[in-house]
Structure formats: structure tokens, C-alpha cells
Amino acid sequence: MSCATWRAGEVIRVTGFAALAALSFGVAVYAIAVYGFLPLGWAVHPDMRATFEAHRAAIYAHVFASVLALALGPFQFRARLRTTRPHVHAWMGRLYLGVGVLVGGFAGLFMALHAFGGLAARLGFACLALGWLYTGARAYAAIRGRDVAAHRRWMVRNFALTFAAVTLRLWLPGSKVAGVEFELAYPAIAWLCWVPNLVVAELLFNRPKTLTQP
């Protein structure tokens, strides 16, 4: 590999990581602002507000646990943190999995049963929550077994599902701009917000010798 090719690859990796972190932190700050300081349901479709009001505890648990996962997740892929501050990496990982994914996943699974959009939306969000919990459990089991390579692969998959919080908020305005009615768009977005994320994670980050992050 030439020096120029290596530098180009580094620029792409760093730029990609910066974009991922900026989007994750941006949605985390947005969620804190909307759900921490505004009336519950202010930012959602009017037809969804009654469900939010009926399950306030689950909504807040899901949102703020997911915020923690979004805020911590990008740091866990920094090679420098893993090598120079392994204990910090480990404790952040425990918070990410033990609070962000575990609490957020079970609360999300509960809310999926009440999701707007009928059976298609409920199945989509339920599969997302189950996949989030499953990949988190596999990542934890792998690191407990000292299988670092498997741990990284499962964490890539897990964060791809965490990132659904971001892609959901890209698909929603995108469908509105495209003129698709919310009632039609939302059930599709329940799947689109996470299935492509997993595909991209496998193709770009879980191939052999591509797990080193900036």
C-alpha cells in the first residue's frame, strides 16, 4: 500500500468517525433538550402523544438510556482510548451495555408493543430492541471470555443498532419532504432505521482487517 493510499484511507476513517460522533452527540443533545425540558410528546406526531402519556416511565427510561448509549458509543471505537486507558474503556463499556443497552432495550421492547403504525411498525421496533439486547449480550459474553475480536464484531453490530436513533430522525423528515404520509412512512421507517445500518456495519466494519478505528 502506498503512502498516499494509506493517508487517503486515514482521512476517510477519521472523517467517517467524526461524522458518526457528531450525529450521535447531536441526537443525544436533541433528545435531552426535547424530553428533559419540553412537555412529553411535544416533538412526536399527535396520534402518538396519548401512548407516550400512558407510558411515561418507559418512554423516559428508553430515551435517556439510549442517550447514554449514543454518547458513550463512539468513544468505545477509539483505538487510543482502548490502548492508553483500558480501564476507562472497560467502565464506559459497562455503562454502555449495563445501562444504555440493557435498560434502553427492555424499555424499547415494551414500547414496541404499543408503537404507532400497526403490526408492521411494532414488529420492526420489537426486532430492533431484541437485536440490540442480543448483540449487547453477545458482546459482553465475548469480552468475558477474552475473545476481543468477537467482542469488537458484536459491538460494531450493537452500535449499528444504537445508531438507529439517528437514522430514524433522518428518515422521518426525509419521508415528509418526499411527500409520503406519516401513516404510510412510519411502519417502513421502523425497519429502515436499523436494517440498513446492520448491512453497512457488516460490509464496511466487520470484514477481516477493517476493525481498527481512528
Short mmCIF file of N, CA, C and O in Angstrom, two decimals, residues 26-124:
data_model
loop_
_atom_site.label_atom_id
_atom_site.label_comp_id
_atom_site.label_asym_id
_atom_site.label_seq_id
_atom_site.Cartn_x
_atom_site.Cartn_y
_atom_site.Cartn_z
N GLY A 26 -25.26 14.86 18.46
CA GLY A 26 -26.32 15.80 18.10
C GLY A 26 -27.69 15.27 18.47
O GLY A 26 -28.52 16.00 19.05
N VAL A 27 -27.95 14.00 18.17
CA VAL A 27 -29.25 13.41 18.52
C VAL A 27 -29.36 13.25 20.03
O VAL A 27 -30.45 13.44 20.59
N ALA A 28 -28.26 12.94 20.71
CA ALA A 28 -28.30 12.83 22.17
C ALA A 28 -28.67 14.16 22.80
O ALA A 28 -29.53 14.23 23.70
N VAL A 29 -28.07 15.24 22.34
CA VAL A 29 -28.38 16.58 22.87
C VAL A 29 -29.82 16.95 22.55
O VAL A 29 -30.55 17.51 23.39
N TYR A 30 -30.26 16.64 21.33
CA TYR A 30 -31.63 16.90 20.93
C TYR A 30 -32.61 16.18 21.85
O TYR A 30 -33.60 16.75 22.32
N ALA A 31 -32.34 14.91 22.13
CA ALA A 31 -33.24 14.12 22.98
C ALA A 31 -33.28 14.67 24.40
O ALA A 31 -34.34 14.74 25.02
N ILE A 32 -32.12 15.08 24.92
CA ILE A 32 -32.09 15.67 26.27
C ILE A 32 -32.91 16.94 26.30
O ILE A 32 -33.70 17.18 27.24
N ALA A 33 -32.76 17.78 25.27
CA ALA A 33 -33.50 19.04 25.23
C ALA A 33 -35.00 18.81 25.13
O ALA A 33 -35.79 19.43 25.85
N VAL A 34 -35.40 17.90 24.25
CA VAL A 34 -36.83 17.68 24.00
C VAL A 34 -37.50 16.94 25.14
O VAL A 34 -38.59 17.33 25.59
N TYR A 35 -36.86 15.89 25.64
CA TYR A 35 -37.50 15.07 26.66
C TYR A 35 -37.17 15.51 28.08
O TYR A 35 -37.84 15.11 29.02
N GLY A 36 -36.15 16.36 28.22
CA GLY A 36 -35.80 16.85 29.54
C GLY A 36 -36.41 18.18 29.89
O GLY A 36 -36.61 18.49 31.08
N PHE A 37 -36.76 18.99 28.87
CA PHE A 37 -37.20 20.35 29.15
C PHE A 37 -38.53 20.73 28.51
O PHE A 37 -39.06 21.80 28.80
N LEU A 38 -39.06 19.88 27.66
CA LEU A 38 -40.32 20.18 26.98
C LEU A 38 -41.39 19.18 27.38
O LEU A 38 -41.07 18.09 27.87
N PRO A 39 -42.66 19.51 27.21
CA PRO A 39 -43.73 18.56 27.55
C PRO A 39 -43.58 17.26 26.78
O PRO A 39 -43.20 17.26 25.61
N LEU A 40 -43.89 16.16 27.45
CA LEU A 40 -43.75 14.85 26.82
C LEU A 40 -44.66 14.76 25.60
O LEU A 40 -45.84 15.09 25.66
N GLY A 41 -44.10 14.32 24.48
CA GLY A 41 -44.86 14.19 23.26
C GLY A 41 -44.86 15.42 22.38
O GLY A 41 -45.45 15.42 21.31
N TRP A 42 -44.15 16.44 22.79
CA TRP A 42 -44.13 17.71 22.04
C TRP A 42 -43.59 17.51 20.63
O TRP A 42 -44.08 18.12 19.68
N ALA A 43 -42.60 16.63 20.46
CA ALA A 43 -41.91 16.50 19.17
C ALA A 43 -42.43 15.35 18.32
O ALA A 43 -41.89 15.12 17.24
N VAL A 44 -43.46 14.62 18.77
CA VAL A 44 -43.92 13.47 18.01
C VAL A 44 -45.25 13.77 17.34
O VAL A 44 -45.91 14.78 17.61
N HIS A 45 -45.65 12.87 16.45
CA HIS A 45 -46.92 13.01 15.75
C HIS A 45 -48.07 13.04 16.77
O HIS A 45 -48.05 12.31 17.77
N PRO A 46 -49.07 13.88 16.55
CA PRO A 46 -50.17 13.99 17.51
C PRO A 46 -50.82 12.66 17.87
O PRO A 46 -51.25 12.45 19.01
N ASP A 47 -50.89 11.74 16.93
CA ASP A 47 -51.53 10.44 17.19
C ASP A 47 -50.71 9.57 18.14
O ASP A 47 -51.21 8.55 18.64
N MET A 48 -49.47 9.95 18.41
CA MET A 48 -48.61 9.16 19.28
C MET A 48 -48.58 9.70 20.70
O MET A 48 -48.08 9.01 21.61
N ARG A 49 -49.11 10.88 20.93
CA ARG A 49 -48.96 11.52 22.24
C ARG A 49 -49.70 10.80 23.35
O ARG A 49 -49.21 10.72 24.48
N ALA A 50 -50.87 10.26 23.06
CA ALA A 50 -51.62 9.54 24.10
C ALA A 50 -50.84 8.33 24.60
O ALA A 50 -50.81 8.04 25.81
N THR A 51 -50.18 7.62 23.69
CA THR A 51 -49.37 6.46 24.09
C THR A 51 -48.19 6.89 24.95
O THR A 51 -47.86 6.23 25.95
N PHE A 52 -47.56 7.98 24.58
CA PHE A 52 -46.45 8.49 25.37
C PHE A 52 -46.91 8.85 26.78
O PHE A 52 -46.24 8.52 27.77
N GLU A 53 -48.05 9.51 26.88
CA GLU A 53 -48.57 9.90 28.19
C GLU A 53 -48.93 8.68 29.03
O GLU A 53 -48.74 8.68 30.24
N ALA A 54 -49.43 7.64 28.38
CA ALA A 54 -49.85 6.44 29.11
C ALA A 54 -48.66 5.62 29.62
O ALA A 54 -48.83 4.82 30.54
N HIS A 55 -47.50 5.82 29.01
CA HIS A 55 -46.32 5.01 29.39
C HIS A 55 -45.12 5.93 29.60
O HIS A 55 -44.03 5.71 29.04
N ARG A 56 -45.30 6.92 30.43
CA ARG A 56 -44.26 7.93 30.65
C ARG A 56 -42.95 7.30 31.15
O ARG A 56 -41.87 7.65 30.67
N ALA A 57 -43.04 6.40 32.13
CA ALA A 57 -41.83 5.83 32.72
C ALA A 57 -41.02 5.06 31.67
O ALA A 57 -39.79 5.19 31.60
N ALA A 58 -41.70 4.28 30.84
CA ALA A 58 -41.00 3.50 29.81
C ALA A 58 -40.36 4.41 28.77
O ALA A 58 -39.25 4.17 28.32
N ILE A 59 -41.08 5.46 28.38
CA ILE A 59 -40.54 6.40 27.40
C ILE A 59 -39.29 7.07 27.93
O ILE A 59 -38.24 7.12 27.26
N TYR A 60 -39.35 7.59 29.16
CA TYR A 60 -38.18 8.27 29.72
C TYR A 60 -37.02 7.30 29.92
O TYR A 60 -35.85 7.66 29.68
N ALA A 61 -37.31 6.07 30.36
CA ALA A 61 -36.24 5.09 30.54
C ALA A 61 -35.58 4.78 29.21
O ALA A 61 -34.34 4.72 29.11
N HIS A 62 -36.39 4.58 28.18
CA HIS A 62 -35.84 4.27 26.85
C HIS A 62 -35.02 5.43 26.30
O HIS A 62 -33.90 5.24 25.81
N VAL A 63 -35.56 6.63 26.38
CA VAL A 63 -34.90 7.80 25.79
C VAL A 63 -33.57 8.08 26.48
O VAL A 63 -32.52 8.20 25.82
N PHE A 64 -33.57 8.16 27.80
CA PHE A 64 -32.35 8.59 28.48
C PHE A 64 -31.31 7.48 28.56
O PHE A 64 -30.10 7.77 28.56
N ALA A 65 -31.73 6.23 28.59
CA ALA A 65 -30.75 5.14 28.49
C ALA A 65 -30.12 5.14 27.10
O ALA A 65 -28.91 4.95 26.95
N SER A 66 -30.94 5.36 26.08
CA SER A 66 -30.43 5.41 24.71
C SER A 66 -29.50 6.60 24.50
O SER A 66 -28.52 6.51 23.76
N VAL A 67 -29.81 7.71 25.15
CA VAL A 67 -28.93 8.88 25.09
C VAL A 67 -27.55 8.52 25.64
O VAL A 67 -26.51 8.91 25.07
N LEU A 68 -27.52 7.79 26.75
CA LEU A 68 -26.24 7.37 27.33
C LEU A 68 -25.46 6.50 26.34
O LEU A 68 -24.25 6.69 26.14
N ALA A 69 -26.16 5.56 25.70
CA ALA A 69 -25.50 4.70 24.72
C ALA A 69 -24.98 5.49 23.54
O ALA A 69 -23.86 5.27 23.06
N LEU A 70 -25.76 6.45 23.06
CA LEU A 70 -25.32 7.29 21.93
C LEU A 70 -24.10 8.12 22.30
O LEU A 70 -23.20 8.32 21.48
N ALA A 71 -24.08 8.63 23.53
CA ALA A 71 -22.98 9.49 23.95
C ALA A 71 -21.69 8.71 24.19
O ALA A 71 -20.59 9.21 23.89
N LEU A 72 -21.81 7.50 24.71
CA LEU A 72 -20.62 6.71 25.03
C LEU A 72 -20.12 5.88 23.86
O LEU A 72 -18.91 5.64 23.74
N GLY A 73 -21.04 5.45 23.00
CA GLY A 73 -20.69 4.51 21.94
C GLY A 73 -19.51 4.90 21.07
O GLY A 73 -18.58 4.10 20.88
N PRO A 74 -19.50 6.11 20.52
CA PRO A 74 -18.39 6.46 19.62
C PRO A 74 -17.01 6.37 20.28
O PRO A 74 -16.03 5.97 19.64
N PHE A 75 -16.92 6.71 21.58
CA PHE A 75 -15.63 6.65 22.26
C PHE A 75 -15.10 5.22 22.35
O PHE A 75 -13.88 5.01 22.39
N GLN A 76 -16.00 4.25 22.39
CA GLN A 76 -15.57 2.87 22.55
C GLN A 76 -14.85 2.32 21.33
O GLN A 76 -14.22 1.27 21.40
N PHE A 77 -14.93 3.04 20.21
CA PHE A 77 -14.25 2.60 18.99
C PHE A 77 -12.93 3.34 18.77
O PHE A 77 -12.30 3.14 17.73
N ARG A 78 -12.53 4.15 19.74
CA ARG A 78 -11.25 4.85 19.61
C ARG A 78 -10.12 3.93 20.07
O ARG A 78 -10.05 3.54 21.24
N ALA A 79 -9.24 3.59 19.15
CA ALA A 79 -8.13 2.70 19.47
C ALA A 79 -7.24 3.30 20.55
O ALA A 79 -6.73 2.58 21.42
N ARG A 80 -7.05 4.61 20.53
CA ARG A 80 -6.17 5.24 21.53
C ARG A 80 -6.74 5.07 22.93
O ARG A 80 -5.99 4.82 23.88
N LEU A 81 -8.05 5.20 23.08
CA LEU A 81 -8.65 5.01 24.40
C LEU A 81 -8.48 3.57 24.86
O LEU A 81 -8.16 3.31 26.03
N ARG A 82 -8.66 2.62 23.96
CA ARG A 82 -8.54 1.21 24.33
C ARG A 82 -7.13 0.86 24.76
O ARG A 82 -6.93 0.04 25.66
N THR A 83 -6.14 1.48 24.11
CA THR A 83 -4.75 1.10 24.39
C THR A 83 -4.14 1.90 25.54
O THR A 83 -3.35 1.36 26.31
N THR A 84 -4.50 3.17 25.66
CA THR A 84 -3.88 4.01 26.70
C THR A 84 -4.71 4.10 27.97
O THR A 84 -4.17 4.38 29.04
N ARG A 85 -6.02 3.87 27.87
CA ARG A 85 -6.89 3.94 29.04
C ARG A 85 -7.83 2.73 29.06
O ARG A 85 -9.04 2.86 28.97
N PRO A 86 -7.28 1.53 29.15
CA PRO A 86 -8.13 0.33 29.07
C PRO A 86 -9.19 0.27 30.17
O PRO A 86 -10.29 -0.23 29.94
N HIS A 87 -8.87 0.78 31.37
CA HIS A 87 -9.85 0.73 32.45
C HIS A 87 -11.00 1.69 32.19
O HIS A 87 -12.15 1.38 32.50
N VAL A 88 -10.68 2.84 31.60
CA VAL A 88 -11.74 3.79 31.24
C VAL A 88 -12.63 3.16 30.16
O VAL A 88 -13.86 3.24 30.23
N HIS A 89 -12.00 2.55 29.18
CA HIS A 89 -12.75 1.87 28.12
C HIS A 89 -13.67 0.80 28.71
O HIS A 89 -14.83 0.68 28.32
N ALA A 90 -13.15 0.03 29.67
CA ALA A 90 -13.94 -1.04 30.27
C ALA A 90 -15.13 -0.50 31.05
O ALA A 90 -16.25 -1.00 30.93
N TRP A 91 -14.91 0.55 31.84
CA TRP A 91 -16.00 1.11 32.63
C TRP A 91 -17.04 1.80 31.75
O TRP A 91 -18.25 1.70 32.01
N MET A 92 -16.59 2.47 30.72
CA MET A 92 -17.54 3.06 29.78
C MET A 92 -18.35 1.97 29.09
O MET A 92 -19.56 2.13 28.84
N GLY A 93 -17.70 0.86 28.78
CA GLY A 93 -18.40 -0.26 28.17
C GLY A 93 -19.45 -0.84 29.10
O GLY A 93 -20.55 -1.22 28.65
N ARG A 94 -19.14 -0.92 30.39
CA ARG A 94 -20.13 -1.43 31.35
C ARG A 94 -21.34 -0.51 31.42
O ARG A 94 -22.48 -0.98 31.49
N LEU A 95 -21.10 0.80 31.43
CA LEU A 95 -22.22 1.74 31.44
C LEU A 95 -23.01 1.66 30.15
O LEU A 95 -24.25 1.68 30.16
N TYR A 96 -22.29 1.55 29.04
CA TYR A 96 -22.95 1.48 27.73
C TYR A 96 -23.87 0.26 27.66
O TYR A 96 -25.05 0.37 27.28
N LEU A 97 -23.33 -0.92 28.03
CA LEU A 97 -24.12 -2.15 27.94
C LEU A 97 -25.09 -2.31 29.10
O LEU A 97 -26.25 -2.68 28.90
N GLY A 98 -24.61 -2.03 30.32
CA GLY A 98 -25.41 -2.31 31.51
C GLY A 98 -26.54 -1.33 31.76
O GLY A 98 -27.55 -1.69 32.38
N VAL A 99 -26.37 -0.10 31.29
CA VAL A 99 -27.42 0.91 31.47
C VAL A 99 -28.04 1.26 30.12
O VAL A 99 -29.25 1.13 29.93
N GLY A 100 -27.19 1.70 29.18
CA GLY A 100 -27.71 2.15 27.90
C GLY A 100 -28.47 1.08 27.15
O GLY A 100 -29.65 1.25 26.81
N VAL A 101 -27.83 -0.05 26.91
CA VAL A 101 -28.44 -1.11 26.10
C VAL A 101 -29.45 -1.91 26.90
O VAL A 101 -30.57 -2.18 26.42
N LEU A 102 -29.10 -2.31 28.12
CA LEU A 102 -29.99 -3.17 28.90
C LEU A 102 -31.30 -2.45 29.25
O LEU A 102 -32.39 -2.94 28.96
N VAL A 103 -31.18 -1.28 29.85
CA VAL A 103 -32.38 -0.53 30.23
C VAL A 103 -33.11 -0.02 28.98
O VAL A 103 -34.32 -0.16 28.84
N GLY A 104 -32.33 0.59 28.08
CA GLY A 104 -32.94 1.12 26.86
C GLY A 104 -33.58 0.05 26.01
O GLY A 104 -34.64 0.26 25.40
N GLY A 105 -32.97 -1.13 25.96
CA GLY A 105 -33.50 -2.22 25.14
C GLY A 105 -34.80 -2.77 25.68
O GLY A 105 -35.78 -2.96 24.93
N PHE A 106 -34.86 -3.03 26.98
CA PHE A 106 -36.10 -3.58 27.56
C PHE A 106 -37.22 -2.54 27.54
O PHE A 106 -38.38 -2.90 27.27
N ALA A 107 -36.88 -1.28 27.80
CA ALA A 107 -37.91 -0.24 27.71
C ALA A 107 -38.38 -0.07 26.28
O ALA A 107 -39.58 0.11 26.01
N GLY A 108 -37.45 -0.16 25.33
CA GLY A 108 -37.81 -0.06 23.92
C GLY A 108 -38.67 -1.23 23.47
O GLY A 108 -39.60 -1.06 22.68
N LEU A 109 -38.37 -2.43 23.99
CA LEU A 109 -39.18 -3.60 23.66
C LEU A 109 -40.61 -3.43 24.17
O LEU A 109 -41.58 -3.76 23.48
N PHE A 110 -40.73 -2.91 25.37
CA PHE A 110 -42.07 -2.66 25.92
C PHE A 110 -42.83 -1.65 25.07
O PHE A 110 -43.99 -1.84 24.73
N MET A 111 -42.15 -0.55 24.69
CA MET A 111 -42.82 0.48 23.90
C MET A 111 -43.13 -0.01 22.49
O MET A 111 -44.08 0.47 21.87
N ALA A 112 -42.35 -0.96 21.99
CA ALA A 112 -42.62 -1.50 20.66
C ALA A 112 -44.00 -2.15 20.60
O ALA A 112 -44.66 -2.14 19.55
N LEU A 113 -44.43 -2.70 21.72
CA LEU A 113 -45.74 -3.35 21.76
C LEU A 113 -46.88 -2.35 21.61
O LEU A 113 -48.02 -2.73 21.30
N HIS A 114 -46.57 -1.07 21.81
CA HIS A 114 -47.59 -0.02 21.74
C HIS A 114 -47.28 0.98 20.63
O HIS A 114 -47.86 2.06 20.59
N ALA A 115 -46.39 0.62 19.72
CA ALA A 115 -45.94 1.57 18.70
C ALA A 115 -47.05 1.94 17.73
O ALA A 115 -47.89 1.11 17.37
N PHE A 116 -47.03 3.19 17.32
CA PHE A 116 -47.95 3.67 16.29
C PHE A 116 -47.57 3.01 14.96
O PHE A 116 -46.40 2.77 14.69
N GLY A 117 -48.56 2.72 14.12
CA GLY A 117 -48.26 2.19 12.79
C GLY A 117 -48.67 0.76 12.58
O GLY A 117 -48.37 0.18 11.53
N GLY A 118 -49.34 0.17 13.59
CA GLY A 118 -49.84 -1.19 13.41
C GLY A 118 -48.79 -2.27 13.58
O GLY A 118 -47.69 -2.03 14.09
N LEU A 119 -49.13 -3.46 13.12
CA LEU A 119 -48.28 -4.63 13.33
C LEU A 119 -46.90 -4.48 12.70
O LEU A 119 -45.90 -4.89 13.30
N ALA A 120 -46.83 -3.91 11.50
CA ALA A 120 -45.53 -3.78 10.83
C ALA A 120 -44.57 -2.94 11.65
O ALA A 120 -43.39 -3.29 11.81
N ALA A 121 -45.04 -1.81 12.19
CA ALA A 121 -44.20 -0.95 13.00
C ALA A 121 -43.83 -1.63 14.31
O ALA A 121 -42.67 -1.56 14.76
N ARG A 122 -44.78 -2.30 14.93
CA ARG A 122 -44.49 -2.98 16.20
C ARG A 122 -43.47 -4.09 16.03
O ARG A 122 -42.56 -4.23 16.86
N LEU A 123 -43.59 -4.84 14.95
CA LEU A 123 -42.60 -5.88 14.69
C LEU A 123 -41.23 -5.29 14.40
O LEU A 123 -40.20 -5.81 14.86
N GLY A 124 -41.20 -4.22 13.63
CA GLY A 124 -39.93 -3.58 13.30
C GLY A 124 -39.19 -3.10 14.53
O GLY A 124 -38.00 -3.38 14.72
#
